[in-house]
Coordinates of C-alpha atoms and ligand atoms in Angstrom, one line a residue:
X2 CA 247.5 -1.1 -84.2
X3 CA 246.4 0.4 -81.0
X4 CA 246.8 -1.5 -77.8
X5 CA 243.0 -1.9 -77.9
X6 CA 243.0 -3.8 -81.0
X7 CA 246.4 -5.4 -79.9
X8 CA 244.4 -6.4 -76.4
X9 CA 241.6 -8.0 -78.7
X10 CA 244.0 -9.8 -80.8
X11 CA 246.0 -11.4 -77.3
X12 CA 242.5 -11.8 -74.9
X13 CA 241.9 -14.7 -78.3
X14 CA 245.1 -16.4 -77.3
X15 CA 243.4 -17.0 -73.6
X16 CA 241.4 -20.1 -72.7
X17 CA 238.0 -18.0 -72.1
X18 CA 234.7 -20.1 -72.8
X19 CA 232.5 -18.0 -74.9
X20 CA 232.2 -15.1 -77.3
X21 CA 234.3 -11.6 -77.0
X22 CA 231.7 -9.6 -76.7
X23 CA 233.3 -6.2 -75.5
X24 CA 236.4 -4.7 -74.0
X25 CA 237.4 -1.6 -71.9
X26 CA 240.6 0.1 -71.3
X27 CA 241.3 0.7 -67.4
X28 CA 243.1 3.7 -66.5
X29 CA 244.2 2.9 -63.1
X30 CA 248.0 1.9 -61.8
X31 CA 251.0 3.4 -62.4
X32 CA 252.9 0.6 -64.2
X33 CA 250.9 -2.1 -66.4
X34 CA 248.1 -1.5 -69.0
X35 CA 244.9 -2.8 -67.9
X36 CA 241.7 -4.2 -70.2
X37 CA 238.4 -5.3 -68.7
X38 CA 236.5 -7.9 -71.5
X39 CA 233.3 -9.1 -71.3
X40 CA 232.4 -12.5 -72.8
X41 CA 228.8 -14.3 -73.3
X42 CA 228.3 -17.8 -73.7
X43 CA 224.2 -19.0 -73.7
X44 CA 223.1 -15.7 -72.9
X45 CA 225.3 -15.3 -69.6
X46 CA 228.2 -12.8 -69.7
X47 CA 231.6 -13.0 -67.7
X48 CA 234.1 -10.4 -67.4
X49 CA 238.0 -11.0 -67.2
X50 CA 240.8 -8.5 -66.3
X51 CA 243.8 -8.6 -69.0
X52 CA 246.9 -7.0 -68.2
X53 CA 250.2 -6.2 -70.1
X54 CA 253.1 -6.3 -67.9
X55 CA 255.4 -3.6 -68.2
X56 CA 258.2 -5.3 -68.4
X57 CA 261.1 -2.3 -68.3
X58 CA 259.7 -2.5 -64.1
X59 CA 259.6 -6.1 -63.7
X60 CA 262.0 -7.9 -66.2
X61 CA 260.9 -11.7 -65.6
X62 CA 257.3 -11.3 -66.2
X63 CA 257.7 -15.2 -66.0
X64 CA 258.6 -15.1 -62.7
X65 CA 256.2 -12.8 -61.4
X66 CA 253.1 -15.0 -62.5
X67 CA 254.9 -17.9 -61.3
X68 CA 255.1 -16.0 -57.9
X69 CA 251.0 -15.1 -58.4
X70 CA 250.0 -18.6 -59.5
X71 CA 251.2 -20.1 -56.6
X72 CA 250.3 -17.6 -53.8
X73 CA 246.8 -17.1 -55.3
X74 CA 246.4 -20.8 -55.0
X75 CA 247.6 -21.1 -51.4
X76 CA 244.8 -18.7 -50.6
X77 CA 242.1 -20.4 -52.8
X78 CA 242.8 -23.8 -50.7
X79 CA 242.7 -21.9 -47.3
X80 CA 239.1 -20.0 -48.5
X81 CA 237.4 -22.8 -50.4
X82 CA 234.6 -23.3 -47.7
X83 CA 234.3 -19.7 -47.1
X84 CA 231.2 -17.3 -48.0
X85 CA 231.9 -15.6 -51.2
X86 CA 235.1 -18.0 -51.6
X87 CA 235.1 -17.3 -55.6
X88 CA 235.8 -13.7 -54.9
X89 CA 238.8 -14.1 -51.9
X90 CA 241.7 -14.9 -53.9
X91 CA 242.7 -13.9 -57.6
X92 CA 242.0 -16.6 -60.2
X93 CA 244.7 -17.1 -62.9
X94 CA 243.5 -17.8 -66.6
X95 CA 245.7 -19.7 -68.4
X96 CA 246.2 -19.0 -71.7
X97 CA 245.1 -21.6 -74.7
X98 CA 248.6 -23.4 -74.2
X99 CA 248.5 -23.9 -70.5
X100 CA 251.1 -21.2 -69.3
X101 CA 249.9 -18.3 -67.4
X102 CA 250.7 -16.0 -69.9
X103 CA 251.2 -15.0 -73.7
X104 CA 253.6 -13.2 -75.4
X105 CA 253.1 -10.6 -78.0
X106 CA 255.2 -9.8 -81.3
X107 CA 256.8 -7.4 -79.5
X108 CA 258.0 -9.5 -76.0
X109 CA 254.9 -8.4 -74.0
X110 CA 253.7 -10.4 -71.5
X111 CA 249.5 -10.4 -71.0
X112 CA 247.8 -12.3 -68.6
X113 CA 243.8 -12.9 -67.6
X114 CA 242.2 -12.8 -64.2
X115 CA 238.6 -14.1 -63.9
X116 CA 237.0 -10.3 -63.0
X117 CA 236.1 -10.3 -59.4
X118 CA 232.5 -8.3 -59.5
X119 CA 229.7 -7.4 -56.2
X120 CA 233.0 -5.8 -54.6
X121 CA 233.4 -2.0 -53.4
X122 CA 236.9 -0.2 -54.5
X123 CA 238.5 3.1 -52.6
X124 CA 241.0 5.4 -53.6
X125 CA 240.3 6.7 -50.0
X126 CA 238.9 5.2 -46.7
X127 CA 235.3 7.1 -46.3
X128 CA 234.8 6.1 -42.9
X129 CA 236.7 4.2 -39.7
X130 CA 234.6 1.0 -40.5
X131 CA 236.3 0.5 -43.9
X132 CA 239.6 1.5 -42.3
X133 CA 239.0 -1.2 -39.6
X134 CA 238.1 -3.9 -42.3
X135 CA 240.8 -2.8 -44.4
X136 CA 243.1 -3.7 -41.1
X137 CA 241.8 -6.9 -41.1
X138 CA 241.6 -7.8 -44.5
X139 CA 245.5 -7.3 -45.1
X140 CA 246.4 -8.9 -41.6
X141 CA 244.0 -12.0 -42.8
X142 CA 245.9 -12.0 -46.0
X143 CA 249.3 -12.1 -44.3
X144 CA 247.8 -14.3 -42.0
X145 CA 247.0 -17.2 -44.8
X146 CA 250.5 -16.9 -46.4
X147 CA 252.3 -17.0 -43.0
X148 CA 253.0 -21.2 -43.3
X149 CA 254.2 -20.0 -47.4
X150 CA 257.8 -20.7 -47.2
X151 CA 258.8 -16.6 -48.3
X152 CA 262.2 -17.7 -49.6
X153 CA 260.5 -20.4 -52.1
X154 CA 259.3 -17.3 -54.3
X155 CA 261.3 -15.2 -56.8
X156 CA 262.5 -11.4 -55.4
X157 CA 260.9 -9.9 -58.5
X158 CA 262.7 -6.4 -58.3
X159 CA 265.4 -6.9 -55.8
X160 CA 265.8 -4.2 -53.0
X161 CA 262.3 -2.8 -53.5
X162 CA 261.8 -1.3 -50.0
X163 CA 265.5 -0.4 -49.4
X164 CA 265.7 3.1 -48.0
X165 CA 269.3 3.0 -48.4
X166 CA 269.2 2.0 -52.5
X167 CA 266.2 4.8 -52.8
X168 CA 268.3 7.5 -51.5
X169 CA 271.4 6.6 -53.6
X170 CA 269.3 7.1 -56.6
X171 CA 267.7 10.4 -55.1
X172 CA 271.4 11.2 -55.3
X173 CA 272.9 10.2 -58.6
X174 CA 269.4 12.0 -60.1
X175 CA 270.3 15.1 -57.8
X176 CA 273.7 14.8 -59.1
X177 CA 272.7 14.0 -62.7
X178 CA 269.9 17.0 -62.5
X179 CA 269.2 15.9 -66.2
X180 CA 266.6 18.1 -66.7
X181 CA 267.0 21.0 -64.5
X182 CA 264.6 20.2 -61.8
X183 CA 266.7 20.4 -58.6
X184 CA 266.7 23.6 -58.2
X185 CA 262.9 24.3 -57.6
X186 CA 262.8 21.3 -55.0
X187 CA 265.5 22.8 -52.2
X188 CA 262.9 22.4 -50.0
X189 CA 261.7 18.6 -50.5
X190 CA 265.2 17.2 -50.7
X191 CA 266.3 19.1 -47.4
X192 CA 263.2 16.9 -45.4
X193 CA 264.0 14.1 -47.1
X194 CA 267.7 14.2 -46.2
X195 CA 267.0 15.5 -42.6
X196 CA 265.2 12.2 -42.2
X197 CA 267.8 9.6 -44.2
X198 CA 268.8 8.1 -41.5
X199 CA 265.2 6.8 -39.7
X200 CA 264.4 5.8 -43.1
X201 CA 266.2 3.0 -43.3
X202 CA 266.0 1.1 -39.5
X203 CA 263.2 -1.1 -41.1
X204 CA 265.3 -2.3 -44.3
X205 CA 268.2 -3.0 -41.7
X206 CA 266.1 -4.4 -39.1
X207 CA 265.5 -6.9 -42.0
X208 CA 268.3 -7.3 -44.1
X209 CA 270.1 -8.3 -40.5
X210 CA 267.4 -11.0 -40.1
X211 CA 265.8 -9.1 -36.6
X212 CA 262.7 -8.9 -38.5
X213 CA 261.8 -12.3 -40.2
X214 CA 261.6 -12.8 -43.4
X215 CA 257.8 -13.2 -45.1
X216 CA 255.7 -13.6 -48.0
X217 CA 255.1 -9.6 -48.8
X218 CA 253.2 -8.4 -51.0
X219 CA 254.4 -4.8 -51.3
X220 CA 251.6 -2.7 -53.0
X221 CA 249.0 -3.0 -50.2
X222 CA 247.6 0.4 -51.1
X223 CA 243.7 0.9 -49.9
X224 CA 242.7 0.3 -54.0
X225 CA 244.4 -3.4 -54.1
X226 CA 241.9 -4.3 -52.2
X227 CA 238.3 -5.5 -52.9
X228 CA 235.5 -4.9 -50.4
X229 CA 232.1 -7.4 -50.1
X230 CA 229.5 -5.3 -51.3
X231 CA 227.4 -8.0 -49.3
X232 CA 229.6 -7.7 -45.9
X233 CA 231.8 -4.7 -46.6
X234 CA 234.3 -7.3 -45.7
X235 CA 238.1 -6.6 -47.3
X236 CA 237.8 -10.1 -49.4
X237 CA 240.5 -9.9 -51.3
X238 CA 244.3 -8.4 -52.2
X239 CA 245.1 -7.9 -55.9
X240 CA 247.8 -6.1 -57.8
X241 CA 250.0 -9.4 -56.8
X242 CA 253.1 -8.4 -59.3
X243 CA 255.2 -7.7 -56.5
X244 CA 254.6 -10.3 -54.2
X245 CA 258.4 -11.5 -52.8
X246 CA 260.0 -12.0 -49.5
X247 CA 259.8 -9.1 -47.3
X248 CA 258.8 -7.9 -44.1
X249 CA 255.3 -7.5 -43.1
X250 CA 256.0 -4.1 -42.2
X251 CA 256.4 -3.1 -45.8
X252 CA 252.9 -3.9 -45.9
X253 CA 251.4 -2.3 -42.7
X254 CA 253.4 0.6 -43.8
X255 CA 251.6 1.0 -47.6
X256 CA 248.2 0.4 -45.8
X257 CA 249.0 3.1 -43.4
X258 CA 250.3 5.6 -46.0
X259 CA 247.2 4.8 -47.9
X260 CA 244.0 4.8 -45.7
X261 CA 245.2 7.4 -43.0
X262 CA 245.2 10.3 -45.1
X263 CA 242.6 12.2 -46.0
X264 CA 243.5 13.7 -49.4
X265 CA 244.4 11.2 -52.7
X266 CA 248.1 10.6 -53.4
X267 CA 248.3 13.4 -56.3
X268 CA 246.3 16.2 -54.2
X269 CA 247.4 19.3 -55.6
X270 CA 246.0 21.5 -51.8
X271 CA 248.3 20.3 -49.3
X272 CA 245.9 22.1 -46.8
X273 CA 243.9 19.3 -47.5
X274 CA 246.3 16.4 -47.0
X275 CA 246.2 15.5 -43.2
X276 CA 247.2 11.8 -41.3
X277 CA 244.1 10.8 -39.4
X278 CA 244.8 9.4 -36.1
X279 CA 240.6 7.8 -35.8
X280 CA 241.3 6.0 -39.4
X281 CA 244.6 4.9 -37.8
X282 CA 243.5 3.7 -34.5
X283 CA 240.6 1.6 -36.2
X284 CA 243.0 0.5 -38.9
X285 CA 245.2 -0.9 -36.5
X286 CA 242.7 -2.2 -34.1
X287 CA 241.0 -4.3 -37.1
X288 CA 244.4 -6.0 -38.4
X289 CA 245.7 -6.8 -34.6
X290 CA 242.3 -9.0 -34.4
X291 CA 244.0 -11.2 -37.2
X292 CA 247.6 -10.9 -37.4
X293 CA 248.3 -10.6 -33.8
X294 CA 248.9 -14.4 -33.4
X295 CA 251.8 -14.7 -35.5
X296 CA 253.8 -11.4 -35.5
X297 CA 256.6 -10.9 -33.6
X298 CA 257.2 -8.5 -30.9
X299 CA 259.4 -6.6 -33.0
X300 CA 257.0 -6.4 -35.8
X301 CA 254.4 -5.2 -33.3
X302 CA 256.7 -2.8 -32.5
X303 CA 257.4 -1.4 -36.1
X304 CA 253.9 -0.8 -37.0
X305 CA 253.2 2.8 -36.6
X306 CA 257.5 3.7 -37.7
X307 CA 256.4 1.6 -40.8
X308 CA 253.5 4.0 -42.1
X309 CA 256.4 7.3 -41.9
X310 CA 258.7 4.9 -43.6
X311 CA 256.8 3.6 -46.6
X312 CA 255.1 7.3 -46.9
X313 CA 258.7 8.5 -46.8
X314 CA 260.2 5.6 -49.6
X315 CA 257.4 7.1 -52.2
X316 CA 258.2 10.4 -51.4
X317 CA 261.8 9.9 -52.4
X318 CA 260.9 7.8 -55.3
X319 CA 258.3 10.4 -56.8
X320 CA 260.9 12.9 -56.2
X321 CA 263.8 10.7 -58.0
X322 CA 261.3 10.1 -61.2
X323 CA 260.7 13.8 -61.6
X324 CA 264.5 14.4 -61.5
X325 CA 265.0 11.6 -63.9
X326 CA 262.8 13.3 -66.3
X327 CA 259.3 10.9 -65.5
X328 CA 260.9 7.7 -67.0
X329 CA 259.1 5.3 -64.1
X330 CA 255.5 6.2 -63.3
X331 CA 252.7 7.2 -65.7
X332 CA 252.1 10.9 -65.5
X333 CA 249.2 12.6 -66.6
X334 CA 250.9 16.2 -66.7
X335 CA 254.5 17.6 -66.1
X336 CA 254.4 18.2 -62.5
X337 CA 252.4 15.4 -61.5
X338 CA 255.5 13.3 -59.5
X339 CA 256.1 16.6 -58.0
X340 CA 252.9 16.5 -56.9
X341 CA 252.8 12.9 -55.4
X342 CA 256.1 13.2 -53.4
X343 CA 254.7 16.9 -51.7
X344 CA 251.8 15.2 -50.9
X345 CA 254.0 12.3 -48.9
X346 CA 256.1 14.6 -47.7
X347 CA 253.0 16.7 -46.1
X348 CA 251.8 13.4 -44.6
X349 CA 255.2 12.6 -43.1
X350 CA 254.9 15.8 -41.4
X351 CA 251.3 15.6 -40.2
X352 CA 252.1 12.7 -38.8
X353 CA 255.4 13.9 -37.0
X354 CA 252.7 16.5 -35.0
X355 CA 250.0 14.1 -34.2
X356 CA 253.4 11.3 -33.4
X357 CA 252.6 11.8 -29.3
X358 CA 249.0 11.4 -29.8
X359 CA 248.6 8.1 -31.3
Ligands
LIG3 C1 253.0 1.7 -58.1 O1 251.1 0.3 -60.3 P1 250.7 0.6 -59.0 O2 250.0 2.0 -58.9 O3 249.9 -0.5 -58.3 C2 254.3 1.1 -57.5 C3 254.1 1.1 -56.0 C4 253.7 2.4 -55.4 C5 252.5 2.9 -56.1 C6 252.1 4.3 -55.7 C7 256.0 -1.8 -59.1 O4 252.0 0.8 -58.0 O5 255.4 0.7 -55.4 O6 253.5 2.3 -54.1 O7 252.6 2.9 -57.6 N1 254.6 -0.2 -58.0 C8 255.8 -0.5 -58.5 O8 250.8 4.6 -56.0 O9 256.7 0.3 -58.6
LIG4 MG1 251.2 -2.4 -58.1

């Protein structure tokens, strides 16, 4: 059966009002499979997100919606009386059963969003206004979860943003070299080595409890988030699978990475990857006006180290996957990790010229 089929046979498992009427197979993210139904019930449609968690990246699928149920709900009782409240937080459907989740002959884990629609997605920020609302969307989002008790959720995939744990596995694949590959990147493993040692002041800075511990949500690149097609408001995080303790400057640092540069992640010109100091300054500007009330001076401080540091952590984890043989992120051809961790590395470095001038 193909997962299509498969996806039909689950989405009937969900409680979901109505009659199946069609489904469509998402292509984008690296790690789950995505499907997009549409039901009709007296002549109105609805469309719901279904997702099968790959669970060889996070093991306790169980854990990770109980993580999202809770969160998402925090945010739903701090929007309720909002414009557009139905489309500022994620809303969990449970399946027939009452848990937020099936599972599948084979141990799979699906679960159903309501779809959130009259929202703009972008792989890239077009203009300074979207990177300004982009700011304040995340800072908003952070801003809600900052009375969430961080050390009440589950750490999903332990040591996700430690530098130190990435480079050890950049080295055992170097070492390993199981299919040949180290030799034709000399070049990307000499930056990434040169720069080990900055890499990893955030991780400490938090592991030794200077930077406090808070509900992260550690994918908070600029296509996790949804836009108000009304407003062009940032209404609303998604991709909530990794959502743990953390510090918020894993966070700043993925939105930085993400909506400063001006080519996508797999660009294969590096001439046309660049960071942009104007989407920067107006990305910054936008998520000071709502988390600056509850950061700390040291996470003020961190802010522009943590876009170099969370470009720098994919870099070395594209890099480890291609030595490893591809085993972690969906490729679409050979080189295509190769790809991803020279366009990192190239952003690193345009923003190491520009560092003085922003
Ligand atoms: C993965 O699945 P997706 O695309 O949302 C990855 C993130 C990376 C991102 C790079 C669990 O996220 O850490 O930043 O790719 N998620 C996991 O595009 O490893
Ligand atoms: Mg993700």
């Amino acid at each position: 059966m193909d997962t299509q089929q498969k996806a039909k046979e689950i989405i009937s498992g969900f409680s979901i009002p109505g009659e199946l009427v069609g489904i469509k197979t998402n292509t984008q993210g690296h790690i789950n499979s995505t499907f997009i139904s549409t039901f009709e019930k007296n002549g109105e449609r609805r469309k719901y997100t279904h997702q099968r968690i790959n669970s060889n990246v996070f093991p306790h699928p169980d854990e990770v919606m109980e993580n999202i149920v809770r969160v998402t709900s925090h945010i739903q009782e701090k929007t309720k009386d909002m414009d557009e409240a139905e489309r500022r937080a994620l809303h969990v459907i449970p399946a027939k059963d009452g848990k937020p989740y099936i599972i599948d002959d084979e141990n799979m884990y699906w679960r159903t969003y309501g779809f959130v629609d009259g929202v703009n997605t972008y792989d890239r920020v077009p203009d300074e206004n979207i990177s300004y609302n982009l700011g304040k969307g995340i800072g908003t989002f952070q801003s809600e979860l900052s009375d969430f008790d961080s050390s009440s959720l589950h750490t999903v995939i332990p040591r996700f943003h430690d530098m130190g744990m990435r480079f050890s596995q950049l080295d055992t694949a170097i070492e390993k070299d199981v299919v040949g590959r180290v030799k034709e990147v000399q070049e990307e493993i000499s930056f990434l080595m040169d720069n080990r040692e900055r890499g990893v002041r955030i991780w400490n800075d938090f592991e030794s409890g200077r930077l406090p511990s808070r509900v992260t949500h550690n994918d908070t690149k600029i296509n996790n988030v949804l836009f108000s097609e009304k407003t062009g408001e940032a209404l609303c995080v998604i991709d909530l699978d990794t959502i743990m303790p953390g510090t918020i400057l894993f966070d700043t640092g993925d939105m930085i990475r993400t909506a400063c540069s001006t080519a996508d992640e797999d660009e294969k010109d590096l001439e046309k990857m660049e960071f942009s100091t104007a989407f920067y300054k107006a990305l910054v500007e936008g998520y000071m006006e709502s988390a600056a009330s509850f950061l700390t001076e040291l996470e003020k401080e961190g802010i522009k180290e943590s876009g170099r540091t969370i470009t720098q952590i994919m870099a070395v984890r594209f890099l480890t996957d291609y030595l490893q043989g591809d085993t972690y992120y969906k490729i679409a051809y050979p080189e295509h990790n190769l790809v991803r961790a020279r366009t990192q590395i190239k952003l690193m470095q345009s923003m190491d010229r520009q560092w003085k001038e922003y």
